């Protein structure tokens, strides 16, 4: 598992990257009440706003961590947004990106480095 | 992940130069997340906004609202004269308020806009006033400009609110007399926490109390209440979702110096005896009372699950801009997004279909009656 400074986790599945938010991020957000997922086959560039998460407190975005194509989205989050709080690093993945070269993930933090970031 | 309106990563020290609540350490001990609000370091949540909101509607929630302004108005000569002076600042009857009773008031400006909304009580030989934290300094200056040294800010008391269907049971264990109070009654009770100034009112739509307590007794009172099974600490986050479901205005958002009481749908606060004028902004307010206002505050129910928050633009079915959302979010008791906003009077009827623009998309929303959750005051 890799981690971004924007509190996303990235997991490799074949040539796809699965993207979610960390437990820390989910806790900071509070109760999630709405998730807006991207369209399938959307081409995204690093930093694009891909997902909108609305909690009871605020709206947040998940930004694309790398360039790629959205190949799968977690439809369960549309009907059950609270899953983001219940199981942020498991069942509450948001989308899967097809990327050309998985070595782009090398730039991101590993678990220990992320633990240092959030103190 | 990037937060649009509440940063996950803090820059600098946002807590610098903030005032601390007398119960600060107690909040931290109960797991509060503290945030800056109106110049104070305030608990925004404890267990979580959703759980705290639902707990308050089911049992009893304890809120620390000590950031709000408490002010005494002590008559220079007599209460009737002071009441008349106070009435010049508000379209609300002060003179007719009986001893031991509390009322909702609105300080207006000369253009008919709202300087602040407040609660005031007749306590026999003086009035007790509670104003919003963000307006406190301006209110005290304004009151003092008109009432002089009759205005005495209270600087040695905390303010707690205990709200919810079990609030009476809980508080009566410490102050039995509260069981006899009706909605908007006030009383003073001598307790081991010092003299408490209690009103049967609040900002959640639930039955409950607001309790002014001397600093020295505040922690003891809060601990005694929190030790009861039915009482949980509640943060500002749930306070906001509770008042939104109850259709209550948040100053600076749903009402401000550019909105009039008529536009805000607060005409119920203007008693018949005041509809002849004699208060700041009376020309416009009386005109709107008789002719109606150009826009009105309404409830709004978004159709989908996406919340419509403050600032969302509202459109009629034909695409005409008709207004703006002033407060919005998810209503935990409603189980869906809820909002309030101002729309042109022609589009303000309950049931009117409108559209709210959220992230570039126009989503359906319907004008709805307020409150979203019926009030359960003990009348």
CSV table of C-alpha atoms in Angstrom, one decimal:
chain,number,residue,atom,x,y,z
A,1,UNK,CA,0.0,0.0,0.0
A,2,UNK,CA,1.2,3.5,-0.9
A,3,UNK,CA,0.0,6.8,0.6
A,4,UNK,CA,-0.3,10.3,-0.8
A,5,UNK,CA,0.1,13.6,1.1
A,6,UNK,CA,-3.6,14.1,0.3
A,7,UNK,CA,-4.4,11.2,2.6
A,8,UNK,CA,-5.3,8.7,-0.2
A,9,UNK,CA,-4.2,5.1,-0.2
A,10,UNK,CA,-3.2,3.4,-3.4
A,11,UNK,CA,-3.2,-0.4,-3.9
A,12,UNK,CA,-2.0,-2.2,-7.0
A,13,UNK,CA,-4.3,-4.8,-8.5
A,14,UNK,CA,-2.8,-6.2,-11.7
A,15,UNK,CA,-2.2,-3.2,-13.9
A,16,UNK,CA,-4.8,-1.2,-12.0
A,17,UNK,CA,-4.4,1.2,-9.1
A,18,UNK,CA,-7.2,1.1,-6.5
A,19,UNK,CA,-7.7,4.5,-4.7
A,20,UNK,CA,-9.3,5.1,-1.3
A,21,UNK,CA,-8.9,7.5,1.6
A,22,UNK,CA,-7.0,6.7,4.8
A,23,UNK,CA,-8.6,6.1,8.2
A,24,UNK,CA,-7.1,9.4,9.3
A,25,UNK,CA,-8.8,11.2,6.5
A,26,UNK,CA,-12.1,9.5,7.1
A,27,UNK,CA,-12.0,10.4,10.8
A,28,UNK,CA,-11.1,14.0,10.0
A,29,UNK,CA,-14.0,14.2,7.5
A,30,UNK,CA,-16.6,12.9,10.0
A,31,UNK,CA,-19.8,11.1,8.9
A,32,UNK,CA,-19.8,10.8,5.1
A,33,UNK,CA,-23.3,11.3,3.7
A,34,UNK,CA,-22.8,11.5,-0.1
A,35,UNK,CA,-20.2,10.3,-2.6
A,36,UNK,CA,-20.1,11.4,-6.3
A,37,UNK,CA,-18.2,9.0,-8.4
A,38,UNK,CA,-16.6,9.6,-11.8
A,39,UNK,CA,-17.9,8.2,-15.1
A,40,UNK,CA,-16.2,5.0,-16.3
A,41,UNK,CA,-13.6,5.4,-19.0
A,42,UNK,CA,-12.8,9.0,-17.9
A,43,UNK,CA,-9.2,9.9,-18.7
A,44,UNK,CA,-7.8,11.7,-15.6
A,45,UNK,CA,-4.6,13.7,-15.1
A,46,UNK,CA,-2.7,14.0,-11.9
A,47,UNK,CA,-4.5,16.5,-9.6
A,48,UNK,CA,-7.9,16.3,-11.3
A,49,UNK,CA,-10.9,16.3,-9.0
A,50,UNK,CA,-12.2,12.8,-9.5
A,51,UNK,CA,-14.6,12.1,-6.5
A,52,UNK,CA,-16.6,14.5,-4.3
A,53,UNK,CA,-17.2,13.4,-0.7
A,54,UNK,CA,-19.7,15.2,1.3
A,55,UNK,CA,-19.6,14.7,5.1
A,56,UNK,CA,-21.9,16.3,7.6
A,57,UNK,CA,-19.4,19.1,7.9
A,58,UNK,CA,-17.9,19.8,4.5
A,59,UNK,CA,-17.4,18.8,0.9
A,60,UNK,CA,-14.0,17.4,-0.1
A,61,UNK,CA,-12.5,16.1,-3.3
A,62,UNK,CA,-10.3,13.1,-4.1
A,63,UNK,CA,-7.7,14.2,-6.6
A,64,UNK,CA,-6.3,11.8,-9.2
A,65,UNK,CA,-2.9,10.7,-7.7
A,66,UNK,CA,-1.5,9.8,-11.2
A,67,UNK,CA,-2.6,9.9,-14.8
A,68,UNK,CA,-4.9,7.1,-15.9
A,69,UNK,CA,-8.2,5.9,-17.0
A,70,UNK,CA,-11.1,5.2,-14.6
A,71,UNK,CA,-11.9,1.5,-15.2
A,72,UNK,CA,-14.1,0.7,-12.2
A,73,UNK,CA,-16.0,2.7,-9.5
A,74,UNK,CA,-17.4,1.4,-6.2
A,75,UNK,CA,-21.2,1.8,-6.8
A,76,UNK,CA,-21.8,0.6,-3.3
A,77,UNK,CA,-20.7,4.0,-2.0
A,78,UNK,CA,-23.5,5.8,-3.8
A,79,UNK,CA,-26.1,4.0,-1.8
A,80,UNK,CA,-24.1,3.5,1.4
A,81,UNK,CA,-21.7,6.5,1.8
A,82,UNK,CA,-21.3,5.7,5.5
A,83,UNK,CA,-19.1,2.8,4.4
A,84,UNK,CA,-16.3,5.4,4.1
A,85,UNK,CA,-16.3,5.7,7.9
A,86,UNK,CA,-16.9,2.1,8.6
A,87,UNK,CA,-14.2,0.5,6.4
A,88,UNK,CA,-12.1,3.2,4.7
A,89,UNK,CA,-9.2,1.0,3.8
A,90,UNK,CA,-11.3,-2.0,2.8
A,91,UNK,CA,-14.7,-2.0,1.3
A,92,UNK,CA,-14.8,1.7,0.8
A,93,UNK,CA,-12.4,2.0,-2.2
A,94,UNK,CA,-13.5,4.7,-4.6
A,95,UNK,CA,-12.2,3.9,-8.1
A,96,UNK,CA,-9.7,1.9,-10.0
A,97,UNK,CA,-7.3,3.6,-12.5
A,98,UNK,CA,-5.6,1.9,-15.4
A,99,UNK,CA,-2.1,3.3,-15.6
A,100,UNK,CA,0.6,2.8,-18.2
A,101,UNK,CA,3.5,2.3,-15.8
A,102,UNK,CA,3.1,1.2,-12.2
A,103,UNK,CA,6.5,2.7,-11.3
A,104,UNK,CA,4.8,6.1,-11.0
A,105,UNK,CA,3.7,4.8,-7.6
A,106,UNK,CA,7.3,4.7,-6.3
A,107,UNK,CA,7.1,8.5,-5.6
A,108,UNK,CA,4.5,7.9,-2.8
A,109,UNK,CA,5.0,7.2,0.9
A,110,UNK,CA,5.0,3.8,2.4
A,111,UNK,CA,3.1,3.0,5.6
A,112,UNK,CA,5.8,4.1,8.0
A,113,UNK,CA,6.4,7.4,6.1
A,114,UNK,CA,2.6,8.1,6.1
A,115,UNK,CA,2.4,7.3,9.8
A,116,UNK,CA,5.1,9.9,10.4
A,117,UNK,CA,3.2,12.5,8.3
A,118,UNK,CA,0.0,12.2,10.4
A,119,UNK,CA,2.0,12.0,13.6
B,1,UNK,CA,-7.8,14.4,-0.8
B,2,UNK,CA,-8.5,18.0,-0.7
B,3,UNK,CA,-11.1,19.7,1.5
B,4,UNK,CA,-13.0,22.5,-0.2
B,5,UNK,CA,-14.0,24.4,3.0
B,6,UNK,CA,-12.2,22.9,6.0
B,7,UNK,CA,-8.6,22.2,5.5
B,8,UNK,CA,-7.3,18.8,6.7
B,9,UNK,CA,-3.8,20.2,7.0
B,10,UNK,CA,-3.4,23.2,9.2
B,11,UNK,CA,-1.2,26.1,8.2
B,12,UNK,CA,0.4,28.2,10.9
B,13,UNK,CA,-1.3,28.0,14.2
B,14,UNK,CA,-5.1,28.6,13.7
B,15,UNK,CA,-5.6,28.4,17.5
B,16,UNK,CA,-3.4,31.4,18.2
B,17,UNK,CA,-5.1,34.4,19.8
B,18,UNK,CA,-8.3,32.5,20.5
B,19,UNK,CA,-10.1,32.7,23.8
B,20,UNK,CA,-10.5,29.5,25.7
B,21,UNK,CA,-13.7,28.3,27.3
B,22,UNK,CA,-13.8,27.8,31.0
B,23,UNK,CA,-14.6,24.1,30.3
B,24,UNK,CA,-11.8,23.7,27.7
B,25,UNK,CA,-10.0,20.9,29.6
B,26,UNK,CA,-13.2,19.0,30.3
B,27,UNK,CA,-14.0,19.1,26.5
B,28,UNK,CA,-10.6,17.8,25.6
B,29,UNK,CA,-10.9,15.1,28.3
B,30,UNK,CA,-14.2,14.0,26.6
B,31,UNK,CA,-12.5,13.7,23.2
B,32,UNK,CA,-13.5,17.0,21.7
B,33,UNK,CA,-12.0,18.2,18.4
B,34,UNK,CA,-11.4,21.9,19.0
B,35,UNK,CA,-11.8,24.4,16.2
B,36,UNK,CA,-11.6,28.2,15.9
B,37,UNK,CA,-15.1,29.8,15.9
B,38,UNK,CA,-16.0,33.5,16.4
B,39,UNK,CA,-12.7,34.1,18.2
B,40,UNK,CA,-13.0,31.1,20.4
B,41,UNK,CA,-11.6,27.7,20.5
B,42,UNK,CA,-14.7,25.6,20.4
B,43,UNK,CA,-15.6,21.9,20.5
B,44,UNK,CA,-16.9,21.1,17.0
B,45,UNK,CA,-17.5,17.4,17.8
B,46,UNK,CA,-17.0,14.7,20.4
B,47,UNK,CA,-18.3,11.2,19.3
B,48,UNK,CA,-19.3,12.4,15.8
B,49,UNK,CA,-21.8,14.9,14.4
B,50,UNK,CA,-24.3,12.3,13.4
B,51,UNK,CA,-24.3,10.4,16.7
B,52,UNK,CA,-24.4,13.6,18.8
B,53,UNK,CA,-27.3,14.9,16.7
B,54,UNK,CA,-29.4,11.8,17.1
B,55,UNK,CA,-28.5,11.5,20.8
B,56,UNK,CA,-29.8,15.0,21.4
B,57,UNK,CA,-33.1,14.2,19.7
B,58,UNK,CA,-33.4,10.9,21.6
B,59,UNK,CA,-32.1,11.7,25.1
B,60,UNK,CA,-30.2,14.9,26.2
B,61,UNK,CA,-27.2,16.7,24.9
B,62,UNK,CA,-25.0,19.2,26.8
B,63,UNK,CA,-23.6,22.1,24.8
B,64,UNK,CA,-21.1,24.6,25.9
B,65,UNK,CA,-22.2,28.0,24.5
B,66,UNK,CA,-20.1,30.2,26.8
B,67,UNK,CA,-18.8,32.0,23.7
B,68,UNK,CA,-22.2,33.8,23.5
B,69,UNK,CA,-22.6,37.2,25.0
B,70,UNK,CA,-24.5,37.5,28.2
B,71,UNK,CA,-25.6,41.0,29.1
B,72,UNK,CA,-27.7,42.5,31.9
B,73,UNK,CA,-29.8,45.7,31.3
B,74,UNK,CA,-30.3,47.3,34.7
B,75,UNK,CA,-32.7,50.3,34.7
B,76,UNK,CA,-31.4,53.7,35.7
B,77,UNK,CA,-34.9,54.7,36.9
B,78,UNK,CA,-37.5,51.9,36.3
B,79,UNK,CA,-38.2,48.9,34.1
B,80,UNK,CA,-40.9,50.6,32.1
B,81,UNK,CA,-38.6,53.4,31.0
B,82,UNK,CA,-35.8,50.9,30.1
B,83,UNK,CA,-38.3,48.7,28.2
B,84,UNK,CA,-39.3,51.7,26.1
B,85,UNK,CA,-35.7,52.5,25.4
B,86,UNK,CA,-35.0,48.9,24.4
B,87,UNK,CA,-38.1,48.8,22.2
B,88,UNK,CA,-36.6,51.7,20.1
B,89,UNK,CA,-33.9,49.2,19.0
B,90,UNK,CA,-36.2,46.2,18.2
B,91,UNK,CA,-39.5,45.6,16.5
B,92,UNK,CA,-40.4,43.4,19.4
B,93,UNK,CA,-42.5,44.1,22.5
B,94,UNK,CA,-40.4,44.4,25.6
B,95,UNK,CA,-42.9,46.3,27.8
B,96,UNK,CA,-45.5,43.4,27.6
B,97,UNK,CA,-43.0,40.7,28.6
B,98,UNK,CA,-44.0,39.4,32.0
B,99,UNK,CA,-41.6,38.9,34.8
B,100,UNK,CA,-40.1,35.4,34.7
B,101,UNK,CA,-40.6,35.1,30.9
B,102,UNK,CA,-38.2,35.1,28.0
B,103,UNK,CA,-38.7,36.3,24.4
B,104,UNK,CA,-36.9,36.2,21.0
B,105,UNK,CA,-35.7,39.6,19.9
B,106,UNK,CA,-34.1,41.3,16.8
B,107,UNK,CA,-31.9,44.3,16.9
B,108,UNK,CA,-32.6,46.2,13.6
B,109,UNK,CA,-30.7,48.8,11.8
B,110,UNK,CA,-32.1,52.0,10.2
B,111,UNK,CA,-32.6,50.2,6.8
B,112,UNK,CA,-34.6,47.4,8.5
B,113,UNK,CA,-31.8,44.9,8.4
B,114,UNK,CA,-31.0,42.6,11.3
B,115,UNK,CA,-28.0,43.6,13.4
B,116,UNK,CA,-28.4,40.5,15.5
B,117,UNK,CA,-31.0,38.2,16.9
B,118,UNK,CA,-31.1,37.5,20.7
B,119,UNK,CA,-33.0,36.2,23.6
B,120,UNK,CA,-34.1,38.5,26.4
B,121,UNK,CA,-35.8,37.8,29.7
B,122,UNK,CA,-37.6,39.9,32.3
B,123,UNK,CA,-36.0,39.1,35.6
B,124,UNK,CA,-38.0,41.5,37.8
B,125,UNK,CA,-35.6,44.3,38.4
B,126,UNK,CA,-33.5,43.9,35.2
B,127,UNK,CA,-33.4,42.3,31.7
B,128,UNK,CA,-31.1,39.4,30.9
B,129,UNK,CA,-30.0,39.3,27.3
B,130,UNK,CA,-28.1,36.6,25.3
B,131,UNK,CA,-26.5,37.6,22.0
B,132,UNK,CA,-24.5,35.9,19.3
B,133,UNK,CA,-20.8,35.4,19.9
B,134,UNK,CA,-19.8,37.0,16.6
B,135,UNK,CA,-21.9,40.1,17.3
B,136,UNK,CA,-21.2,40.5,21.0
B,137,UNK,CA,-18.8,43.4,20.9
B,138,UNK,CA,-20.9,45.3,18.3
B,139,UNK,CA,-24.1,44.6,20.2
B,140,UNK,CA,-22.7,45.9,23.5
B,141,UNK,CA,-21.4,49.0,21.7
B,142,UNK,CA,-24.8,49.5,20.1
B,143,UNK,CA,-26.8,48.9,23.3
B,144,UNK,CA,-24.4,51.2,25.2
B,145,UNK,CA,-24.8,54.0,22.7
B,146,UNK,CA,-28.5,54.0,23.3
B,147,UNK,CA,-28.9,52.7,26.9
B,148,UNK,CA,-25.7,54.0,28.4
B,149,UNK,CA,-24.5,52.5,31.7
B,150,UNK,CA,-27.6,50.5,32.0
B,151,UNK,CA,-25.8,47.9,29.9
B,152,UNK,CA,-23.7,45.5,32.0
B,153,UNK,CA,-21.9,42.8,30.1
B,154,UNK,CA,-21.6,39.6,32.2
B,155,UNK,CA,-18.0,38.4,32.2
B,156,UNK,CA,-17.9,35.9,35.0
B,157,UNK,CA,-20.4,33.2,33.8
B,158,UNK,CA,-20.4,30.2,31.5
B,159,UNK,CA,-23.4,29.3,29.5
B,160,UNK,CA,-24.5,25.7,29.0
B,161,UNK,CA,-27.4,24.3,27.1
B,162,UNK,CA,-29.1,21.0,28.0
B,163,UNK,CA,-31.4,19.9,25.1
B,164,UNK,CA,-33.5,16.9,24.3
B,165,UNK,CA,-36.5,15.0,25.6
B,166,UNK,CA,-34.6,13.8,28.7
B,167,UNK,CA,-33.3,17.3,29.6
B,168,UNK,CA,-36.0,17.9,32.2
B,169,UNK,CA,-35.3,14.6,33.9
B,170,UNK,CA,-31.6,15.2,34.0
B,171,UNK,CA,-31.6,18.8,35.2
B,172,UNK,CA,-34.4,18.2,37.7
B,173,UNK,CA,-32.1,15.8,39.6
B,174,UNK,CA,-29.9,18.8,40.4
B,175,UNK,CA,-32.6,21.6,40.3
B,176,UNK,CA,-36.0,20.1,41.0
B,177,UNK,CA,-37.8,23.5,40.3
B,178,UNK,CA,-37.1,23.2,36.6
B,179,UNK,CA,-39.8,20.6,36.3
B,180,UNK,CA,-42.4,23.4,36.8
B,181,UNK,CA,-41.0,25.6,34.0
B,182,UNK,CA,-42.8,26.0,30.7
B,183,UNK,CA,-41.2,26.9,27.3
B,184,UNK,CA,-39.6,30.4,27.6
B,185,UNK,CA,-39.9,30.6,31.4
B,186,UNK,CA,-36.8,31.8,33.3
B,187,UNK,CA,-35.8,31.3,37.0
B,188,UNK,CA,-32.9,31.7,39.3
B,189,UNK,CA,-31.9,28.7,41.4
B,190,UNK,CA,-29.4,28.7,44.3
B,191,UNK,CA,-27.4,25.5,43.9
B,192,UNK,CA,-24.0,24.2,45.0
B,193,UNK,CA,-22.8,25.4,41.6
B,194,UNK,CA,-23.7,28.9,42.6
B,195,UNK,CA,-26.8,30.9,41.5
B,196,UNK,CA,-28.0,29.5,38.2
B,197,UNK,CA,-30.0,31.6,35.7
B,198,UNK,CA,-32.1,29.0,33.8
B,199,UNK,CA,-34.3,29.5,30.8
B,200,UNK,CA,-36.5,26.7,29.3
B,201,UNK,CA,-35.4,27.4,25.7
B,202,UNK,CA,-32.6,26.5,23.2
B,203,UNK,CA,-31.5,26.2,19.6
B,204,UNK,CA,-32.3,22.7,18.6
B,205,UNK,CA,-36.1,22.5,18.3
B,206,UNK,CA,-36.1,20.2,21.4
B,207,UNK,CA,-37.4,20.8,24.8
B,208,UNK,CA,-34.5,21.9,27.0
B,209,UNK,CA,-32.7,24.6,29.0
B,210,UNK,CA,-30.0,27.2,28.8
B,211,UNK,CA,-28.1,27.6,32.1
B,212,UNK,CA,-25.9,30.5,33.0
B,213,UNK,CA,-23.5,29.4,35.7
B,214,UNK,CA,-20.7,31.2,37.5
B,215,UNK,CA,-17.3,30.2,36.2
B,216,UNK,CA,-16.5,28.6,39.5
B,217,UNK,CA,-19.5,26.2,39.3
B,218,UNK,CA,-19.4,25.5,35.6
B,219,UNK,CA,-17.2,22.4,35.7
B,220,UNK,CA,-19.0,20.9,38.6
B,221,UNK,CA,-22.4,21.4,36.9
B,222,UNK,CA,-21.1,20.0,33.6
B,223,UNK,CA,-19.6,17.0,35.3
B,224,UNK,CA,-22.7,16.3,37.3
B,225,UNK,CA,-24.8,16.4,34.1
B,226,UNK,CA,-22.4,14.3,32.1
B,227,UNK,CA,-22.3,11.7,34.8
B,228,UNK,CA,-25.9,10.9,34.0
B,229,UNK,CA,-26.5,8.1,31.5
B,230,UNK,CA,-28.8,10.1,29.3
B,231,UNK,CA,-26.5,13.1,28.9
B,232,UNK,CA,-23.7,13.3,26.3
B,233,UNK,CA,-21.5,16.2,25.3
B,234,UNK,CA,-22.4,17.8,22.0
B,235,UNK,CA,-20.3,19.9,19.7
B,236,UNK,CA,-21.0,22.9,17.4
B,237,UNK,CA,-21.4,20.5,14.4
B,238,UNK,CA,-24.5,18.9,15.8
B,239,UNK,CA,-25.7,22.2,17.1
B,240,UNK,CA,-25.7,23.5,13.5
B,241,UNK,CA,-27.5,20.4,12.1
B,242,UNK,CA,-30.1,20.4,14.9
B,243,UNK,CA,-30.9,24.1,14.5
B,244,UNK,CA,-31.1,23.7,10.7
B,245,UNK,CA,-33.6,20.9,11.0
B,246,UNK,CA,-35.5,23.1,13.4
B,247,UNK,CA,-35.7,25.9,10.8
B,248,UNK,CA,-33.8,28.3,13.1
B,249,UNK,CA,-31.7,31.1,11.7
B,250,UNK,CA,-27.9,31.2,12.1
B,251,UNK,CA,-26.8,34.9,12.3
B,252,UNK,CA,-24.4,35.9,9.5
B,253,UNK,CA,-25.8,33.2,7.3
B,254,UNK,CA,-29.6,33.0,7.2
B,255,UNK,CA,-30.0,36.6,8.5
B,256,UNK,CA,-27.7,39.6,8.6
B,257,UNK,CA,-27.7,43.4,8.3
B,258,UNK,CA,-29.1,43.1,4.7
B,259,UNK,CA,-32.0,40.8,5.5
B,260,UNK,CA,-35.2,42.2,7.1
B,261,UNK,CA,-37.4,40.3,9.6
B,262,UNK,CA,-40.1,40.1,7.0
B,263,UNK,CA,-37.8,38.6,4.4
B,264,UNK,CA,-36.5,36.2,7.0
B,265,UNK,CA,-40.0,34.9,7.8
B,266,UNK,CA,-39.6,36.2,11.4
B,267,UNK,CA,-42.8,38.3,11.4
B,268,UNK,CA,-44.1,36.1,14.3
B,269,UNK,CA,-41.5,37.8,16.4
B,270,UNK,CA,-43.1,41.2,15.8
B,271,UNK,CA,-46.0,41.6,18.2
B,272,UNK,CA,-49.2,43.5,17.1
B,273,UNK,CA,-48.4,46.2,19.6
B,274,UNK,CA,-45.2,47.0,17.6
B,275,UNK,CA,-46.8,47.2,14.2
B,276,UNK,CA,-47.3,50.9,14.5
B,277,UNK,CA,-43.6,51.5,14.3
B,278,UNK,CA,-41.2,53.4,16.7
B,279,UNK,CA,-38.2,51.1,16.2
B,280,UNK,CA,-35.0,51.2,14.0
B,281,UNK,CA,-35.9,50.4,10.4
B,282,UNK,CA,-39.6,50.7,11.0
B,283,UNK,CA,-40.3,52.4,7.6
B,284,UNK,CA,-39.2,49.4,5.6
B,285,UNK,CA,-40.3,46.7,8.0
B,286,UNK,CA,-43.9,48.2,8.3
B,287,UNK,CA,-44.1,48.5,4.5
B,288,UNK,CA,-43.0,44.9,4.0
B,289,UNK,CA,-45.5,43.8,6.7
B,290,UNK,CA,-48.3,45.3,4.7
B,291,UNK,CA,-47.1,44.8,1.1
B,292,UNK,CA,-44.9,41.7,1.5
B,293,UNK,CA,-41.2,41.5,0.7
B,294,UNK,CA,-39.5,40.9,-2.6
B,295,UNK,CA,-37.8,37.7,-1.3
B,296,UNK,CA,-38.4,35.2,1.5
B,297,UNK,CA,-36.5,32.7,3.5
B,298,UNK,CA,-37.7,29.2,2.7
B,299,UNK,CA,-37.0,25.6,3.6
B,300,UNK,CA,-35.5,23.6,0.8
B,301,UNK,CA,-35.4,19.8,0.3
B,302,UNK,CA,-32.9,18.6,-2.3
B,303,UNK,CA,-34.2,15.6,-4.2
B,304,UNK,CA,-31.1,13.4,-4.3
B,305,UNK,CA,-28.5,12.7,-1.6
B,306,UNK,CA,-26.1,15.6,-2.5
B,307,UNK,CA,-26.3,18.3,0.2
B,308,UNK,CA,-26.8,21.9,-1.1
B,309,UNK,CA,-24.7,24.1,1.1
B,310,UNK,CA,-24.4,27.8,1.7
B,311,UNK,CA,-23.9,29.7,-1.5
B,312,UNK,CA,-25.6,27.3,-3.9
B,313,UNK,CA,-27.5,29.3,-6.6
B,314,UNK,CA,-31.2,28.6,-7.1
B,315,UNK,CA,-33.0,28.7,-10.4
B,316,UNK,CA,-36.6,28.4,-11.5
B,317,UNK,CA,-37.5,25.6,-14.0
B,318,UNK,CA,-37.0,28.0,-16.9
B,319,UNK,CA,-33.5,28.8,-15.8
B,320,UNK,CA,-34.2,32.2,-14.2
B,321,UNK,CA,-32.0,32.8,-11.1
B,322,UNK,CA,-34.3,33.1,-8.1
B,323,UNK,CA,-32.2,33.0,-5.0
B,324,UNK,CA,-29.4,31.4,-3.0
B,325,UNK,CA,-29.0,28.8,-0.3
B,326,UNK,CA,-27.9,30.4,3.1
B,327,UNK,CA,-27.6,27.2,5.2
B,328,UNK,CA,-27.5,23.6,4.1
B,329,UNK,CA,-26.2,20.2,4.9
B,330,UNK,CA,-27.4,16.7,5.8
B,331,UNK,CA,-30.2,16.4,8.3
B,332,UNK,CA,-29.5,13.3,10.4
B,333,UNK,CA,-33.0,13.1,11.8
B,334,UNK,CA,-34.6,13.8,8.4
B,335,UNK,CA,-32.2,11.3,6.9
B,336,UNK,CA,-31.6,13.4,3.8
B,337,UNK,CA,-30.1,16.8,2.8
B,338,UNK,CA,-31.9,19.9,4.1
B,339,UNK,CA,-31.3,23.6,3.4
B,340,UNK,CA,-32.7,27.1,3.8
B,341,UNK,CA,-32.3,30.0,1.5
B,342,UNK,CA,-33.8,33.1,0.1
B,343,UNK,CA,-35.9,33.0,-3.1
B,344,UNK,CA,-38.0,35.6,-4.9
B,345,UNK,CA,-41.5,35.8,-3.4
B,346,UNK,CA,-43.1,34.4,-6.5
B,347,UNK,CA,-41.2,31.2,-6.1
B,348,UNK,CA,-41.5,30.9,-2.3
B,349,UNK,CA,-44.7,28.7,-2.1
B,350,UNK,CA,-44.2,25.3,-0.4
B,351,UNK,CA,-43.9,22.7,-3.1
B,352,UNK,CA,-42.4,25.0,-5.8
B,353,UNK,CA,-39.9,23.0,-7.8
B,354,UNK,CA,-36.5,24.7,-8.2
B,355,UNK,CA,-33.0,23.8,-9.2
B,356,UNK,CA,-29.8,24.2,-7.2
B,357,UNK,CA,-26.4,24.4,-8.9
B,358,UNK,CA,-24.0,22.0,-7.3
B,359,UNK,CA,-20.5,21.8,-8.9
B,360,UNK,CA,-21.9,23.0,-12.2
B,361,UNK,CA,-24.9,20.7,-12.3
B,362,UNK,CA,-28.5,21.9,-11.7
B,363,UNK,CA,-30.1,19.4,-9.3
B,364,UNK,CA,-33.8,19.4,-8.4
B,365,UNK,CA,-34.8,20.9,-5.0
B,366,UNK,CA,-38.3,21.7,-3.7
B,367,UNK,CA,-39.4,24.6,-1.5
B,368,UNK,CA,-40.5,23.0,1.8
B,369,UNK,CA,-42.2,24.1,5.0
B,370,UNK,CA,-40.0,24.9,8.0
B,371,UNK,CA,-39.2,23.3,10.4
B,372,UNK,CA,-38.1,20.0,8.9
B,373,UNK,CA,-38.5,18.4,12.3
B,374,UNK,CA,-41.5,19.6,14.4
B,375,UNK,CA,-40.5,21.4,17.6
B,376,UNK,CA,-41.2,19.6,20.9
B,377,UNK,CA,-41.2,22.5,23.3
B,378,UNK,CA,-43.1,22.1,26.6
B,379,UNK,CA,-45.7,24.8,26.2
